[in-house]
Amino acid sequence: MTIAVSRSAPGDLAEGAETKLRRADPVAAVETLDIRGLQPGLNDLTVEAEATVSLAADAGDTPETVADALADTFGVNDVTVTAVRAVPPDSADGAAVAGE
């Protein structure tokens, strides 16, 4: 994906990209974010990034649905989702496991 990061964003470039990605509706948390490229603009820097995110419960379950939802975020474009996988609830979080 590409993420437009304001030149006046607090922190470094990676923090700015991560902050913008965290604001996307389908994203519950950003697990990893790797900057792969950079293109300077007048008011912002556009970064090519590869990210692994935890999704909100209502984010969708297909790569196309998640990519579309991410691309609806201002400044996030050219999104390609390679996989969406379900993770079983963690009992340490107090989540109930089906059948128990």
PDB file of C-alpha atoms in Angstrom:
ATOM      1  CA  MET A   1       0.000   0.000   0.000  1.00  0.00           C
ATOM      2  CA  THR A   2       0.974   3.616  -0.164  1.00  0.00           C
ATOM      3  CA  ILE A   3       0.404   5.932   2.781  1.00  0.00           C
ATOM      4  CA  ALA A   4       0.597   9.721   2.610  1.00  0.00           C
ATOM      5  CA  VAL A   5       2.306  11.065   5.731  1.00  0.00           C
ATOM      6  CA  SER A   6       2.192  14.783   6.480  1.00  0.00           C
ATOM      7  CA  ARG A   7       5.580  16.466   6.728  1.00  0.00           C
ATOM      8  CA  SER A   8       4.378  18.027   9.991  1.00  0.00           C
ATOM      9  CA  ALA A   9       3.321  14.704  11.560  1.00  0.00           C
ATOM     10  CA  PRO A  10       4.860  14.140  14.989  1.00  0.00           C
ATOM     11  CA  GLY A  11       7.537  11.466  15.316  1.00  0.00           C
ATOM     12  CA  ASP A  12       9.454   9.821  12.519  1.00  0.00           C
ATOM     13  CA  LEU A  13       8.191   8.659   9.140  1.00  0.00           C
ATOM     14  CA  ALA A  14       7.379   5.118  10.273  1.00  0.00           C
ATOM     15  CA  GLU A  15       5.421   6.435  13.280  1.00  0.00           C
ATOM     16  CA  GLY A  16       3.458   8.776  11.019  1.00  0.00           C
ATOM     17  CA  ALA A  17       2.580   5.955   8.610  1.00  0.00           C
ATOM     18  CA  GLU A  18       1.598   3.651  11.463  1.00  0.00           C
ATOM     19  CA  THR A  19      -0.581   6.336  13.055  1.00  0.00           C
ATOM     20  CA  LYS A  20      -2.435   6.917   9.776  1.00  0.00           C
ATOM     21  CA  LEU A  21      -2.925   3.173   9.258  1.00  0.00           C
ATOM     22  CA  ARG A  22      -4.221   2.716  12.829  1.00  0.00           C
ATOM     23  CA  ARG A  23      -6.907   5.322  12.079  1.00  0.00           C
ATOM     24  CA  ALA A  24      -8.354   3.169   9.285  1.00  0.00           C
ATOM     25  CA  ASP A  25     -11.766   1.768  10.267  1.00  0.00           C
ATOM     26  CA  PRO A  26     -10.915  -1.907   9.622  1.00  0.00           C
ATOM     27  CA  VAL A  27      -7.680  -1.795  11.648  1.00  0.00           C
ATOM     28  CA  ALA A  28      -7.740  -2.774  15.325  1.00  0.00           C
ATOM     29  CA  ALA A  29      -3.933  -2.712  15.690  1.00  0.00           C
ATOM     30  CA  VAL A  30      -0.784  -2.489  13.559  1.00  0.00           C
ATOM     31  CA  GLU A  31       1.467  -5.452  14.306  1.00  0.00           C
ATOM     32  CA  THR A  32       4.297  -4.679  11.863  1.00  0.00           C
ATOM     33  CA  LEU A  33       4.986  -1.924   9.360  1.00  0.00           C
ATOM     34  CA  ASP A  34       7.935  -1.939   6.973  1.00  0.00           C
ATOM     35  CA  ILE A  35       8.720   1.072   4.796  1.00  0.00           C
ATOM     36  CA  ARG A  36       9.641  -0.166   1.285  1.00  0.00           C
ATOM     37  CA  GLY A  37       9.892   3.116  -0.608  1.00  0.00           C
ATOM     38  CA  LEU A  38       9.509   6.876  -0.340  1.00  0.00           C
ATOM     39  CA  GLN A  39       8.356   9.618  -2.675  1.00  0.00           C
ATOM     40  CA  PRO A  40       8.506  13.219  -1.467  1.00  0.00           C
ATOM     41  CA  GLY A  41       5.655  15.593  -2.206  1.00  0.00           C
ATOM     42  CA  LEU A  42       5.038  19.260  -1.503  1.00  0.00           C
ATOM     43  CA  ASN A  43       3.072  18.774   1.739  1.00  0.00           C
ATOM     44  CA  ASP A  44       3.539  15.107   2.479  1.00  0.00           C
ATOM     45  CA  LEU A  45       5.729  12.087   1.961  1.00  0.00           C
ATOM     46  CA  THR A  46       4.218   9.063   0.251  1.00  0.00           C
ATOM     47  CA  VAL A  47       5.606   5.812   1.579  1.00  0.00           C
ATOM     48  CA  GLU A  48       5.264   2.364   0.118  1.00  0.00           C
ATOM     49  CA  ALA A  49       4.652   0.080   3.066  1.00  0.00           C
ATOM     50  CA  GLU A  50       4.063  -3.538   3.891  1.00  0.00           C
ATOM     51  CA  ALA A  51       2.044  -4.114   7.043  1.00  0.00           C
ATOM     52  CA  THR A  52       0.530  -6.842   9.144  1.00  0.00           C
ATOM     53  CA  VAL A  53      -2.549  -5.663  11.017  1.00  0.00           C
ATOM     54  CA  SER A  54      -5.151  -7.053  13.372  1.00  0.00           C
ATOM     55  CA  LEU A  55      -8.579  -6.353  11.976  1.00  0.00           C
ATOM     56  CA  ALA A  56     -11.700  -5.092  13.679  1.00  0.00           C
ATOM     57  CA  ALA A  57     -14.445  -7.691  14.001  1.00  0.00           C
ATOM     58  CA  ASP A  58     -16.524  -6.066  11.247  1.00  0.00           C
ATOM     59  CA  ALA A  59     -13.644  -5.572   8.766  1.00  0.00           C
ATOM     60  CA  GLY A  60     -14.659  -8.407   6.452  1.00  0.00           C
ATOM     61  CA  ASP A  61     -13.193 -11.791   5.761  1.00  0.00           C
ATOM     62  CA  THR A  62     -11.965 -11.611   2.166  1.00  0.00           C
ATOM     63  CA  PRO A  63      -8.819  -9.876   0.908  1.00  0.00           C
ATOM     64  CA  GLU A  64     -10.887  -7.755  -1.497  1.00  0.00           C
ATOM     65  CA  THR A  65     -13.241  -6.512   1.245  1.00  0.00           C
ATOM     66  CA  VAL A  66     -10.376  -5.600   3.563  1.00  0.00           C
ATOM     67  CA  ALA A  67      -8.400  -3.909   0.746  1.00  0.00           C
ATOM     68  CA  ASP A  68     -11.442  -1.824  -0.210  1.00  0.00           C
ATOM     69  CA  ALA A  69     -12.027  -0.806   3.413  1.00  0.00           C
ATOM     70  CA  LEU A  70      -8.383   0.205   3.864  1.00  0.00           C
ATOM     71  CA  ALA A  71      -8.397   2.164   0.597  1.00  0.00           C
ATOM     72  CA  ASP A  72     -11.422   4.144   1.867  1.00  0.00           C
ATOM     73  CA  THR A  73      -9.080   5.752   4.401  1.00  0.00           C
ATOM     74  CA  PHE A  74      -7.840   9.202   3.363  1.00  0.00           C
ATOM     75  CA  GLY A  75      -4.199   8.981   2.304  1.00  0.00           C
ATOM     76  CA  VAL A  76      -4.113   5.172   2.015  1.00  0.00           C
ATOM     77  CA  ASN A  77      -4.007   3.925  -1.595  1.00  0.00           C
ATOM     78  CA  ASP A  78      -2.870   1.093  -3.840  1.00  0.00           C
ATOM     79  CA  VAL A  79      -3.799  -1.498  -1.218  1.00  0.00           C
ATOM     80  CA  THR A  80      -3.141  -5.167  -1.893  1.00  0.00           C
ATOM     81  CA  VAL A  81      -4.175  -7.673   0.759  1.00  0.00           C
ATOM     82  CA  THR A  82      -2.446 -11.013   0.392  1.00  0.00           C
ATOM     83  CA  ALA A  83      -4.248 -12.942   3.140  1.00  0.00           C
ATOM     84  CA  VAL A  84      -6.930 -12.668   5.779  1.00  0.00           C
ATOM     85  CA  ARG A  85      -6.838 -15.318   8.458  1.00  0.00           C
ATOM     86  CA  ALA A  86      -8.936 -15.966  11.507  1.00  0.00           C
ATOM     87  CA  VAL A  87      -7.210 -16.218  14.840  1.00  0.00           C
ATOM     88  CA  PRO A  88      -8.939 -18.166  17.604  1.00  0.00           C
ATOM     89  CA  PRO A  89      -9.810 -16.180  20.725  1.00  0.00           C
ATOM     90  CA  ASP A  90      -7.120 -16.067  23.379  1.00  0.00           C
ATOM     91  CA  SER A  91      -8.470 -17.445  26.649  1.00  0.00           C
ATOM     92  CA  ALA A  92      -5.931 -15.281  28.500  1.00  0.00           C
ATOM     93  CA  ASP A  93      -7.897 -12.253  27.249  1.00  0.00           C
ATOM     94  CA  GLY A  94     -11.017 -13.590  28.947  1.00  0.00           C
ATOM     95  CA  ALA A  95     -12.543 -14.563  25.608  1.00  0.00           C
ATOM     96  CA  ALA A  96     -14.804 -17.581  25.585  1.00  0.00           C
ATOM     97  CA  VAL A  97     -13.952 -20.418  23.246  1.00  0.00           C
ATOM     98  CA  ALA A  98     -16.921 -21.898  21.361  1.00  0.00           C
ATOM     99  CA  GLY A  99     -18.113 -25.137  22.896  1.00  0.00           C
ATOM    100  CA  GLU A 100     -16.875 -24.350  26.373  1.00  0.00           C
TER     101      GLU A 100
END
